[in-house]
Amino acid sequence: MSLLEVYWRALRYLAADGKKVGLICAANVVLAIVTIAEPILFGRIIDAIAGKTEVVPTMALWASFGAFNIVAFVLVARGADRLAHARRGEVLCQSFERVITMPLAWHQQRGTSHSLHTLLRAVEALFSLWLEFMRTHLSTAVALTLLIPTAFAMDVRMSLVLIGLGALYLMIGRLVMRKTKEGQASVERHYHKVFSHVSDSVSNVAVLQSYNRIGQETESLRDYVKALITTQNPVLDWWALASAMHRLASTISMMVVLLIGAYLVTQGQLRIGDIVAFTGFAALLISRLDQVSNFANQIFDARSKLEEFYRLEDTAADHREPEGLRELENVTGHVRFENVSFEFPNSGQGVSDVSFEVSAGQTVAIVGPTGAGKTTLINLLQRVHAPEHGRILIDGIDTRSVTKKSLRHSIATVFQDAGMLNRSIEANIRVGRASASYEEVHAAASAAAAQDFILSKSEGYDTNVGERGGQLSGGERQRIAIARAILKSAPILVLDEATSALDVETENRVKDAIDMLRDGRTTFIIAHRLSTVRDADLVVFMDHGRVVEMGGFGELSARNGRFASLLRAGGLLNDEEVRRVTHVEAAA
């Protein structure tokens, strides 16, 4: 993107407050006109003094303009500051919502720290551009637009010097931006690496402390910072050179204005007041050109931050749900997979031609080795991914024809990682249903066998669980997650390895809560521990993305296939049990 494209898109975010921005812009135009008038009036004052004519009215007008300029600038700056801060907060919230709405695959590919860093740095860059636009950019543009024709109207020869000064500033700026374009983009990439390393290390601080990796990680950060500084220094050198060249050009231009003016005064072609006015014009032009240079530097620095942010925004827009999708309502829980296939890009992994049906209220267990496609299948049910072939029906309705919000409203999930937010216990339970009453929250906690341990805490339901639930035990986290699912009261329940990380005693307590939760709900259980699937109405055994076996627990045990082999390997099935199950199946 060009600098103007980057800048124009940044200003488009101000459209939401168009009226306020319009008032500030109008005030900037008035300020620019006053700024041009001040040196002209000052020149008239000098002429009046030199000619011994009446000076008080002109001086009073000049002083009034100066006072107005000061008051108006303060008011414009105040309005601009408030508006820029308000827009920063709003854009941050809107972009945050878009980012967390993006598919999980997108987050996994980009990394959480990269998205977070892009968002925060871009919002700060936008804030600076908005603030400077409303404070200086517009008034500078208007002042320069008025300055040149006004100067030409007074004297063409002196004006040409000002034009030459402007051209020099432009040439220097273009040269420096061309020399530092790649370097600035590289600097931004190094910033991402530094931020990613810090975020990754802090997130895994327990592992780093356990393995005494503090020194090594700090040294790695120093290496990243050193690479950043090494990349940044040449960019800084070029802009320092540009500043020196700007200062030299402005000094020479001012000397030329004075020399030419002095000559023209001695020849009787100009008045002293005109020289004073042109000197004021030159000083004004230099200050405005410095602002333009700073503006170009600011845009140039912001481009590397904003281009990535704009791509993020465009990607979010591409993933926006189409209009006209229906709401999924009054769900009973009848689910059917019809020849469903999906493959992750460049991996060969996924699921292929999966078909099965679950009646409302039944429990289906999806089992198989790691990488078999179990979680992928459940993610397809929740439209984390969309099937490439086939379809998934809930109560006879294709899940692709309904909104994601209504689909996920019908599904409650308990993950292996309970997913605790750094908030109170009550707030974590209310994730299931924010509008629930206090009594409903307590009832959900009681049903999840969590009430006793919650009330034993010093602050009860107001106890903060810490980052990722670090202040709670594994069993306590899982019971809060179950309470959350109970509170949601969705007709379809997904248990994704919900008890695999727990010890046997804790698992038994949590299992009782899960059994209560499953009652009357269509339930999908993903499990490595085959002992957790005995009560399933249907067992789907998967491997390499395909359904290998499917049937009831007893049926698959008697079939003596892959599922039975896993049961034997886990000590859950022996030959005597196989004969017993086979006899029961035959009798049935």
Coordinates of C-alpha atoms in Angstrom, one line a residue:
M1 CA 0.0 0.0 0.0
S2 CA 1.1 3.5 -0.7
L3 CA 1.5 6.0 2.2
L4 CA -1.6 7.9 1.1
E5 CA -3.6 4.6 1.0
V6 CA -2.5 3.8 4.5
Y7 CA -3.3 7.3 5.7
W8 CA -6.7 7.5 4.0
R9 CA -7.8 4.2 5.3
A10 CA -6.8 5.2 8.8
L11 CA -8.9 8.4 8.5
R12 CA -11.9 6.4 7.4
Y13 CA -12.2 5.0 11.0
L14 CA -13.2 8.6 12.0
A15 CA -16.3 8.5 9.9
A16 CA -18.3 7.1 12.8
D17 CA -17.9 10.6 14.5
G18 CA -18.3 12.5 11.3
K19 CA -20.0 15.6 12.8
K20 CA -17.5 16.1 15.5
V21 CA -14.6 15.6 13.1
G22 CA -16.2 18.1 10.7
L23 CA -16.4 20.8 13.4
I24 CA -12.7 20.2 14.3
C25 CA -11.8 20.3 10.6
A26 CA -13.6 23.6 10.1
A27 CA -11.8 25.0 13.1
N28 CA -8.5 24.0 11.6
V29 CA -9.3 25.8 8.4
V30 CA -10.0 29.0 10.4
L31 CA -6.8 28.5 12.4
A32 CA -4.8 28.2 9.1
I33 CA -6.3 31.4 7.7
V34 CA -5.4 33.2 10.9
T35 CA -1.9 31.8 10.8
I36 CA -1.4 33.2 7.3
A37 CA -2.9 36.6 8.3
E38 CA -0.6 37.1 11.3
P39 CA 2.7 37.8 9.4
I40 CA 0.9 40.0 6.9
L41 CA -0.5 42.1 9.7
F42 CA 2.8 42.2 11.5
G43 CA 4.4 43.5 8.3
R44 CA 1.7 46.2 8.1
I45 CA 2.6 47.2 11.7
I46 CA 6.3 47.6 10.8
D47 CA 5.3 49.7 7.8
A48 CA 3.1 51.9 9.9
I49 CA 5.9 52.4 12.4
A50 CA 8.4 53.2 9.7
G51 CA 6.0 55.6 8.0
K52 CA 4.9 57.1 11.3
T53 CA 1.2 56.4 10.5
E54 CA -1.6 55.1 12.7
V55 CA -0.5 51.7 14.1
V56 CA -3.0 51.0 17.0
P57 CA -5.9 49.5 14.9
T58 CA -3.6 47.2 13.0
M59 CA -1.8 46.2 16.2
A60 CA -5.1 45.6 18.0
L61 CA -6.3 43.4 15.1
W62 CA -3.0 41.5 15.1
A63 CA -3.1 41.0 18.9
S64 CA -6.8 39.8 18.6
F65 CA -5.8 37.2 16.0
G66 CA -3.0 36.0 18.2
A67 CA -5.3 35.6 21.2
F68 CA -7.9 33.9 19.1
N69 CA -5.2 31.6 17.7
I70 CA -4.1 30.5 21.2
V71 CA -7.7 29.9 22.5
A72 CA -8.9 28.2 19.4
F73 CA -5.8 25.9 19.3
V74 CA -6.4 24.8 22.9
L75 CA -10.1 24.1 22.2
V76 CA -9.2 22.2 19.0
A77 CA -6.5 20.2 20.8
R78 CA -8.9 19.4 23.6
G79 CA -11.6 18.2 21.2
A80 CA -9.1 16.2 19.1
D81 CA -7.7 14.5 22.2
R82 CA -11.1 13.4 23.5
L83 CA -12.3 12.2 20.1
A84 CA -9.1 10.3 19.3
H85 CA -9.1 8.6 22.7
A86 CA -12.8 7.6 22.3
R87 CA -12.2 6.3 18.8
R88 CA -9.1 4.3 20.0
G89 CA -11.2 2.5 22.6
E90 CA -14.0 1.8 20.2
V91 CA -11.8 0.5 17.3
L92 CA -9.9 -1.6 19.9
C93 CA -13.2 -3.2 21.0
Q94 CA -14.5 -3.7 17.5
S95 CA -11.2 -5.2 16.3
F96 CA -11.0 -7.4 19.4
E97 CA -14.4 -8.8 18.6
R98 CA -13.4 -9.6 15.0
V99 CA -10.2 -11.3 16.1
I100 CA -11.8 -13.6 18.6
T101 CA -14.6 -14.4 16.2
M102 CA -12.0 -15.8 13.7
P103 CA -11.8 -19.6 13.2
L104 CA -9.6 -21.5 15.6
A105 CA -7.5 -22.7 12.6
W106 CA -6.7 -19.0 11.9
H107 CA -5.6 -18.4 15.5
Q108 CA -3.5 -21.6 15.5
Q109 CA -1.8 -20.6 12.3
R110 CA -0.9 -17.0 13.3
G111 CA -0.3 -17.5 17.0
T112 CA -2.0 -15.6 19.8
S113 CA 0.9 -13.3 20.5
H114 CA 1.2 -12.2 16.9
S115 CA -2.4 -11.2 16.6
L116 CA -2.3 -9.4 20.0
H117 CA 0.8 -7.5 19.1
T118 CA -0.6 -6.5 15.7
L119 CA -3.8 -5.3 17.2
L120 CA -2.2 -3.2 20.0
R121 CA 0.5 -1.6 18.0
A122 CA -1.9 -0.8 15.1
V123 CA -4.5 0.8 17.4
E124 CA -1.7 3.0 18.9
A125 CA -0.6 4.0 15.4
L126 CA -4.1 4.8 14.4
F127 CA -4.5 6.9 17.5
S128 CA -1.4 8.9 16.7
L129 CA -2.5 9.5 13.1
W130 CA -6.0 10.6 14.2
L131 CA -4.7 13.0 16.8
E132 CA -2.1 14.6 14.5
F133 CA -4.7 14.9 11.7
M134 CA -7.1 16.8 13.9
R135 CA -4.3 18.8 15.6
T136 CA -1.8 19.7 12.8
H137 CA -2.1 17.7 9.5
L138 CA -5.2 19.5 8.2
S139 CA -4.2 22.9 9.4
T140 CA -0.8 22.4 7.9
A141 CA -2.3 21.4 4.5
V142 CA -4.6 24.4 4.5
A143 CA -1.9 26.8 5.6
L144 CA 0.5 25.6 2.8
T145 CA -2.4 25.8 0.3
L146 CA -3.1 29.4 1.2
L147 CA 0.6 30.4 1.8
I148 CA 1.9 30.0 -1.7
P149 CA -0.8 32.0 -3.6
T150 CA -0.7 34.7 -0.9
A151 CA 3.1 34.9 -1.2
F152 CA 2.9 35.1 -5.0
A153 CA 0.4 37.9 -4.8
M154 CA 3.0 39.9 -2.7
D155 CA 6.2 39.2 -4.7
V156 CA 6.9 36.4 -7.3
R157 CA 10.7 36.5 -6.8
M158 CA 10.6 35.9 -3.1
S159 CA 7.9 33.3 -3.5
L160 CA 10.2 31.3 -5.8
V161 CA 12.6 30.9 -2.9
L162 CA 9.8 29.4 -0.8
I163 CA 8.8 27.1 -3.6
G164 CA 12.4 25.9 -3.9
L165 CA 12.6 25.2 -0.2
G166 CA 9.4 23.1 -0.4
A167 CA 10.8 21.1 -3.3
L168 CA 14.0 20.4 -1.4
Y169 CA 12.0 19.1 1.6
L170 CA 10.0 16.9 -0.7
M171 CA 13.1 15.5 -2.5
I172 CA 14.9 14.7 0.8
G173 CA 11.8 13.0 2.2
R174 CA 11.3 10.8 -0.8
L175 CA 15.0 9.8 -0.8
V176 CA 14.9 8.8 2.9
M177 CA 11.7 6.9 2.6
R178 CA 13.0 5.0 -0.4
K179 CA 16.2 4.1 1.4
T180 CA 14.4 3.0 4.6
K181 CA 11.3 1.2 3.3
E182 CA 12.6 -2.4 3.6
G183 CA 14.4 -1.6 6.8
Q184 CA 11.3 -0.3 8.6
A185 CA 9.3 -3.4 7.6
S186 CA 12.2 -5.5 8.9
V187 CA 12.1 -3.5 12.2
E188 CA 8.4 -4.4 12.6
R189 CA 9.1 -8.1 12.0
H190 CA 11.8 -8.0 14.8
Y191 CA 9.3 -6.3 17.1
H192 CA 6.9 -9.2 16.6
K193 CA 9.7 -11.6 17.4
V194 CA 10.5 -9.8 20.6
F195 CA 6.9 -9.6 21.7
S196 CA 6.3 -13.3 20.8
H197 CA 9.3 -14.5 22.8
V198 CA 8.3 -12.5 25.9
S199 CA 4.7 -13.7 25.6
D200 CA 5.7 -17.3 25.0
S201 CA 8.1 -17.3 28.0
V202 CA 5.7 -15.7 30.4
S203 CA 3.0 -18.1 29.4
N204 CA 5.2 -21.1 30.2
V205 CA 7.0 -19.6 33.2
A206 CA 6.4 -22.8 35.3
V207 CA 8.3 -24.9 32.8
L208 CA 11.1 -22.4 32.4
Q209 CA 11.6 -22.2 36.2
S210 CA 11.4 -26.0 36.6
Y211 CA 14.2 -26.6 34.0
N212 CA 16.3 -23.6 35.1
R213 CA 15.8 -21.9 31.7
I214 CA 15.5 -18.3 33.0
G215 CA 19.1 -17.3 32.0
Q216 CA 18.9 -18.9 28.6
E217 CA 15.5 -17.3 27.8
T218 CA 16.8 -13.9 28.9
E219 CA 19.8 -14.3 26.8
S220 CA 17.6 -15.3 23.8
L221 CA 15.6 -12.1 24.4
R222 CA 18.8 -10.1 24.4
D223 CA 19.7 -11.6 21.0
Y224 CA 16.3 -10.7 19.6
V225 CA 16.6 -7.1 21.0
K226 CA 20.1 -6.8 19.6
A227 CA 18.9 -7.9 16.2
L228 CA 16.1 -5.3 16.5
I229 CA 18.5 -2.5 17.3
T230 CA 20.9 -3.5 14.6
T231 CA 18.1 -3.4 12.1
Q232 CA 16.7 -0.1 13.4
N233 CA 19.9 1.9 13.6
P234 CA 20.3 2.4 9.8
V235 CA 16.7 3.6 9.6
L236 CA 17.4 6.1 12.4
D237 CA 20.6 7.2 10.8
W238 CA 18.8 8.1 7.5
W239 CA 16.1 10.1 9.4
A240 CA 18.8 12.0 11.4
L241 CA 20.5 12.8 8.1
A242 CA 17.2 14.0 6.7
S243 CA 16.7 16.3 9.7
A244 CA 20.1 17.8 9.2
M245 CA 19.5 18.4 5.5
H246 CA 16.1 20.0 6.3
R247 CA 17.7 22.3 8.8
L248 CA 20.5 23.3 6.3
A249 CA 17.9 23.9 3.5
S250 CA 15.8 26.1 5.7
T251 CA 18.7 28.1 7.0
I252 CA 20.0 28.8 3.4
S253 CA 16.4 29.7 2.3
M254 CA 16.0 32.2 5.1
M255 CA 19.3 33.8 4.2
V256 CA 18.3 34.0 0.6
V257 CA 15.0 35.6 1.5
L258 CA 16.8 38.2 3.6
L259 CA 19.4 38.9 1.0
I260 CA 16.9 39.3 -1.9
G261 CA 14.6 41.3 0.3
A262 CA 17.4 43.7 1.4
Y263 CA 18.4 44.2 -2.2
L264 CA 14.8 44.9 -3.3
V265 CA 14.3 47.4 -0.4
T266 CA 17.5 49.3 -1.4
Q267 CA 16.1 49.4 -5.0
G268 CA 12.8 50.8 -3.7
Q269 CA 10.9 47.7 -5.1
L270 CA 9.7 46.4 -1.7
R271 CA 8.8 47.9 1.7
I272 CA 10.4 46.8 4.9
G273 CA 7.0 45.5 6.0
D274 CA 6.9 43.2 3.0
I275 CA 10.3 41.8 4.0
V276 CA 9.1 41.2 7.5
A277 CA 6.0 39.5 6.2
F278 CA 8.0 37.3 3.9
T279 CA 10.4 36.4 6.8
G280 CA 7.3 35.4 8.7
F281 CA 6.1 33.4 5.7
A282 CA 9.5 31.7 5.5
A283 CA 9.5 30.8 9.2
L284 CA 5.9 29.6 8.8
L285 CA 6.8 27.5 5.8
I286 CA 9.8 26.0 7.5
S287 CA 7.7 25.0 10.6
R288 CA 4.9 23.6 8.3
L289 CA 7.4 21.7 6.2
D290 CA 9.0 20.3 9.3
Q291 CA 5.5 19.1 10.3
V292 CA 5.0 17.6 6.8
S293 CA 8.3 15.8 7.3
N294 CA 7.3 14.5 10.7
F295 CA 4.0 13.5 9.2
A296 CA 5.7 11.5 6.4
N297 CA 7.9 9.9 8.9
Q298 CA 4.9 9.0 11.1
I299 CA 3.0 7.5 8.2
F300 CA 6.1 5.7 7.0
D301 CA 6.6 4.2 10.5
A302 CA 2.9 3.4 10.9
R303 CA 2.7 1.6 7.5
S304 CA 4.5 -1.5 8.6
K305 CA 2.1 -1.7 11.6
L306 CA -1.1 -0.9 9.8
E307 CA -0.6 -3.0 6.7
E308 CA -0.7 -6.1 8.8
F309 CA -3.7 -4.8 10.8
Y310 CA -5.5 -4.0 7.6
R311 CA -4.9 -7.5 6.3
L312 CA -6.3 -8.8 9.6
E313 CA -9.4 -6.6 9.2
D314 CA -9.9 -7.8 5.6
T315 CA -9.5 -11.4 6.6
A316 CA -12.1 -10.9 9.3
A317 CA -14.5 -9.4 6.8
D318 CA -14.0 -12.3 4.4
H319 CA -14.9 -14.7 7.3
R320 CA -18.1 -12.8 8.1
E321 CA -21.2 -15.0 7.9
P322 CA -23.4 -14.5 4.9
E323 CA -26.7 -12.8 5.3
G324 CA -29.9 -14.8 5.4
L325 CA -28.9 -17.7 7.5
R326 CA -31.6 -19.1 9.7
E327 CA -31.7 -19.5 13.5
L328 CA -31.5 -23.0 14.9
E329 CA -34.3 -23.2 17.5
N330 CA -36.1 -25.7 19.7
V331 CA -33.4 -28.3 19.2
T332 CA -34.2 -31.9 20.3
G333 CA -30.7 -33.2 19.7
H334 CA -31.1 -35.6 16.7
V335 CA -27.7 -35.5 14.9
R336 CA -26.7 -37.1 11.6
F337 CA -23.3 -37.1 9.8
E338 CA -23.7 -37.9 6.1
N339 CA -20.5 -38.8 4.2
V340 CA -18.6 -36.0 5.9
S341 CA -15.1 -35.3 4.6
F342 CA -12.6 -32.6 5.6
E343 CA -8.8 -32.2 5.1
F344 CA -6.5 -29.7 6.7
P345 CA -4.4 -27.8 4.1
N346 CA -0.9 -29.2 3.4
S347 CA -1.2 -31.9 6.1
G348 CA -3.3 -34.8 4.7
Q349 CA -5.0 -35.1 8.1
G350 CA -8.7 -34.8 8.6
V351 CA -11.8 -37.0 8.3
S352 CA -13.0 -39.0 5.3
D353 CA -16.5 -40.2 4.4
V354 CA -17.9 -40.3 8.0
S355 CA -21.5 -41.3 8.4
F356 CA -23.5 -42.1 11.5
E357 CA -26.7 -41.1 13.3
V358 CA -27.4 -40.3 16.9
S359 CA -31.0 -40.1 18.2
A360 CA -32.0 -37.3 20.6
G361 CA -30.8 -38.1 24.2
Q362 CA -28.4 -40.8 23.1
T363 CA -24.7 -40.9 24.0
V364 CA -22.1 -41.5 21.3
A365 CA -18.4 -42.2 22.2
I366 CA -15.8 -41.4 19.6
V367 CA -12.6 -43.3 20.3
G368 CA -9.4 -44.1 18.5
P369 CA -5.6 -43.4 18.6
T370 CA -4.1 -40.0 18.7
G371 CA -4.6 -38.2 15.3
A372 CA -7.5 -40.4 14.3
G373 CA -9.8 -37.3 13.7
K374 CA -11.9 -37.4 16.8
T375 CA -11.6 -33.8 17.8
T376 CA -11.8 -32.7 14.1
L377 CA -15.2 -34.5 13.9
I378 CA -16.5 -32.5 16.9
N379 CA -15.1 -29.3 15.5
L380 CA -17.0 -29.9 12.3
L381 CA -20.2 -30.4 14.4
Q382 CA -19.7 -26.9 15.9
R383 CA -18.6 -25.4 12.5
V384 CA -15.1 -24.6 13.7
H385 CA -14.4 -26.1 10.2
A386 CA -16.8 -26.6 7.4
P387 CA -17.2 -30.0 5.7
E388 CA -15.6 -30.1 2.2
H389 CA -18.0 -32.9 1.3
G390 CA -21.2 -34.3 2.8
R391 CA -23.2 -32.5 5.5
I392 CA -24.1 -32.5 9.2
L393 CA -27.7 -32.3 10.2
I394 CA -29.2 -31.3 13.5
D395 CA -32.9 -32.1 13.7
G396 CA -32.8 -32.5 9.9
I397 CA -31.3 -29.0 9.4
D398 CA -27.9 -28.6 7.7
T399 CA -25.6 -26.8 10.1
R400 CA -24.2 -24.7 7.3
S401 CA -27.6 -23.1 6.8
V402 CA -27.9 -21.7 10.3
T403 CA -26.0 -19.0 12.2
K404 CA -22.9 -20.0 14.2
K405 CA -24.3 -18.2 17.2
S406 CA -27.6 -20.2 17.3
L407 CA -25.7 -23.5 16.5
R408 CA -23.2 -23.0 19.3
H409 CA -26.1 -21.9 21.6
S410 CA -27.4 -25.4 21.2
I411 CA -24.1 -27.1 22.1
A412 CA -22.3 -27.1 25.5
T413 CA -18.7 -28.3 25.6
V414 CA -16.5 -29.4 28.5
F415 CA -12.9 -29.4 27.3
Q416 CA -9.9 -31.3 28.7
D417 CA -8.4 -27.9 29.5
A418 CA -11.3 -26.4 31.5
G419 CA -10.5 -22.9 30.1
M420 CA -10.7 -20.7 33.2
L421 CA -10.7 -16.9 32.7
N422 CA -8.8 -14.8 35.2
R423 CA -12.0 -13.8 37.0
S424 CA -14.2 -14.9 39.9
I425 CA -15.6 -18.4 40.2
E426 CA -19.1 -17.0 39.6
A427 CA -18.0 -15.2 36.5
N428 CA -16.5 -18.3 35.1
I429 CA -19.7 -20.3 35.7
R430 CA -21.7 -17.5 34.1
V431 CA -19.8 -18.0 30.9
G432 CA -22.5 -20.6 30.3
R433 CA -25.3 -18.1 30.6
A434 CA -24.6 -14.5 31.6
S435 CA -28.2 -13.7 32.4
A436 CA -28.6 -16.6 34.9
S437 CA -29.9 -15.7 38.4
Y438 CA -27.8 -16.1 41.5
E439 CA -29.9 -19.1 42.5
E440 CA -29.4 -20.7 39.0
V441 CA -25.6 -20.3 39.3
H442 CA -25.7 -22.0 42.8
A443 CA -27.9 -24.8 41.5
A444 CA -25.5 -25.5 38.6
A445 CA -22.6 -25.6 41.0
S446 CA -24.4 -28.0 43.3
A447 CA -25.3 -30.3 40.4
A448 CA -21.6 -30.3 39.3
A449 CA -20.5 -31.2 42.9
A450 CA -18.7 -27.9 43.1
Q451 CA -20.8 -26.1 45.8
D452 CA -18.9 -27.5 48.8
F453 CA -15.4 -26.6 47.7
I454 CA -16.5 -23.2 46.4
L455 CA -18.1 -22.3 49.8
S456 CA -14.9 -23.5 51.5
K457 CA -12.9 -20.7 49.8
S458 CA -12.4 -17.5 51.8
E459 CA -14.3 -15.4 49.3
G460 CA -16.7 -18.1 48.1
Y461 CA -18.1 -17.4 44.6
D462 CA -16.1 -14.2 44.5
T463 CA -12.8 -16.0 44.7
N464 CA -10.6 -15.2 41.7
V465 CA -9.4 -18.4 40.0
G466 CA -6.1 -16.8 38.8
E467 CA -4.6 -17.0 35.3
R468 CA -5.9 -20.1 33.5
G469 CA -7.4 -21.2 36.8
G470 CA -4.1 -21.6 38.5
Q471 CA -5.5 -21.0 42.0
L472 CA -7.7 -24.1 41.7
S473 CA -6.9 -27.9 41.5
G474 CA -7.6 -29.8 38.3
G475 CA -10.7 -31.4 39.7
E476 CA -12.0 -28.0 40.9
R477 CA -11.5 -26.5 37.4
Q478 CA -13.3 -29.4 35.7
R479 CA -16.3 -29.2 38.1
I480 CA -16.6 -25.4 37.4
A481 CA -16.5 -26.2 33.7
I482 CA -19.2 -28.8 34.2
A483 CA -21.3 -26.2 36.2
R484 CA -20.8 -23.8 33.3
A485 CA -22.2 -26.5 30.9
I486 CA -25.1 -27.3 33.2
L487 CA -26.0 -23.6 33.4
K488 CA -26.0 -23.3 29.6
S489 CA -28.5 -26.2 29.5
A490 CA -27.9 -26.9 25.8
P491 CA -29.6 -30.0 24.2
I492 CA -26.3 -31.2 22.8
L493 CA -23.3 -31.9 25.1
V494 CA -19.7 -32.5 24.0
L495 CA -17.2 -33.9 26.5
D496 CA -13.7 -33.6 24.9
E497 CA -11.4 -35.7 27.1
A498 CA -13.1 -34.0 30.1
T499 CA -11.6 -36.3 32.7
S500 CA -8.4 -37.6 31.1
A501 CA -6.1 -35.3 33.2
L502 CA -7.6 -36.2 36.5
D503 CA -6.6 -38.7 39.1
V504 CA -8.9 -41.7 39.8
E505 CA -10.5 -40.3 42.9
T506 CA -11.2 -36.9 41.4
E507 CA -12.4 -38.5 38.1
N508 CA -15.0 -40.5 40.0
R509 CA -16.4 -37.3 41.6
V510 CA -16.4 -35.5 38.3
K511 CA -17.9 -38.5 36.5
D512 CA -20.9 -38.4 38.8
A513 CA -21.4 -34.8 37.8
I514 CA -21.0 -35.6 34.2
D515 CA -23.6 -38.4 34.4
M516 CA -26.1 -36.0 35.8
L517 CA -25.2 -33.5 33.0
R518 CA -25.7 -36.2 30.3
D519 CA -29.2 -37.1 31.4
G520 CA -31.7 -36.2 28.7
R521 CA -29.0 -34.7 26.4
T522 CA -27.5 -35.9 23.2
T523 CA -23.9 -36.4 24.2
F524 CA -20.6 -36.8 22.3
I525 CA -17.7 -38.2 24.3
I526 CA -14.2 -38.0 23.0
A527 CA -12.1 -40.3 25.1
H528 CA -8.7 -42.1 25.3
R529 CA -9.7 -43.8 28.5
L530 CA -12.0 -46.5 27.3
S531 CA -13.4 -47.0 30.8
T532 CA -15.4 -43.8 30.3
V533 CA -17.4 -45.1 27.3
R534 CA -19.1 -48.1 28.8
D535 CA -22.5 -46.3 29.1
A536 CA -22.4 -45.1 25.5
D537 CA -25.3 -46.1 23.2
L538 CA -23.0 -45.9 20.2
V539 CA -19.2 -46.3 20.0
V540 CA -17.5 -45.0 16.8
F541 CA -13.9 -46.2 16.5
M542 CA -11.8 -44.0 14.2
D543 CA -8.4 -44.3 12.7
H544 CA -6.6 -42.1 10.1
G545 CA -9.8 -40.1 9.7
R546 CA -12.1 -43.0 8.9
V547 CA -14.7 -45.0 10.8
V548 CA -13.2 -48.4 11.4
E549 CA -15.9 -49.9 13.6
M550 CA -19.2 -48.7 14.9
G551 CA -21.8 -50.2 17.3
G552 CA -22.7 -50.7 20.9
F553 CA -20.0 -51.2 23.6
G554 CA -21.0 -54.9 24.0
E555 CA -21.3 -55.4 20.3
L556 CA -17.8 -54.1 19.5
S557 CA -16.3 -56.0 22.4
A558 CA -17.8 -59.2 21.1
R559 CA -16.7 -58.5 17.5
N560 CA -13.1 -59.0 18.7
G561 CA -11.8 -56.2 16.4
R562 CA -9.8 -53.0 16.8
F563 CA -11.9 -51.7 19.7
A564 CA -11.7 -55.1 21.5
S565 CA -7.9 -55.0 21.1
L566 CA -7.7 -51.6 22.7
L567 CA -9.8 -52.9 25.6
R568 CA -7.5 -55.8 26.1
A569 CA -4.4 -53.5 25.9
G570 CA -6.0 -51.4 28.7
G571 CA -6.8 -54.5 30.8
L572 CA -10.5 -53.8 30.4
L573 CA -11.3 -57.0 28.5
N574 CA -10.2 -60.6 28.7
D575 CA -11.2 -63.8 26.9
E576 CA -13.7 -64.8 29.6
E577 CA -15.5 -61.4 29.2
V578 CA -15.4 -61.8 25.4
R579 CA -17.2 -65.1 25.7
R580 CA -19.7 -63.7 28.2
V581 CA -20.4 -60.7 26.0
T582 CA -20.7 -62.9 22.9
H583 CA -23.2 -65.1 24.7
V584 CA -25.3 -62.1 25.8
E585 CA -25.2 -60.7 22.2
A586 CA -26.3 -64.1 20.7
A587 CA -29.1 -64.4 23.2
A588 CA -30.3 -61.0 22.4

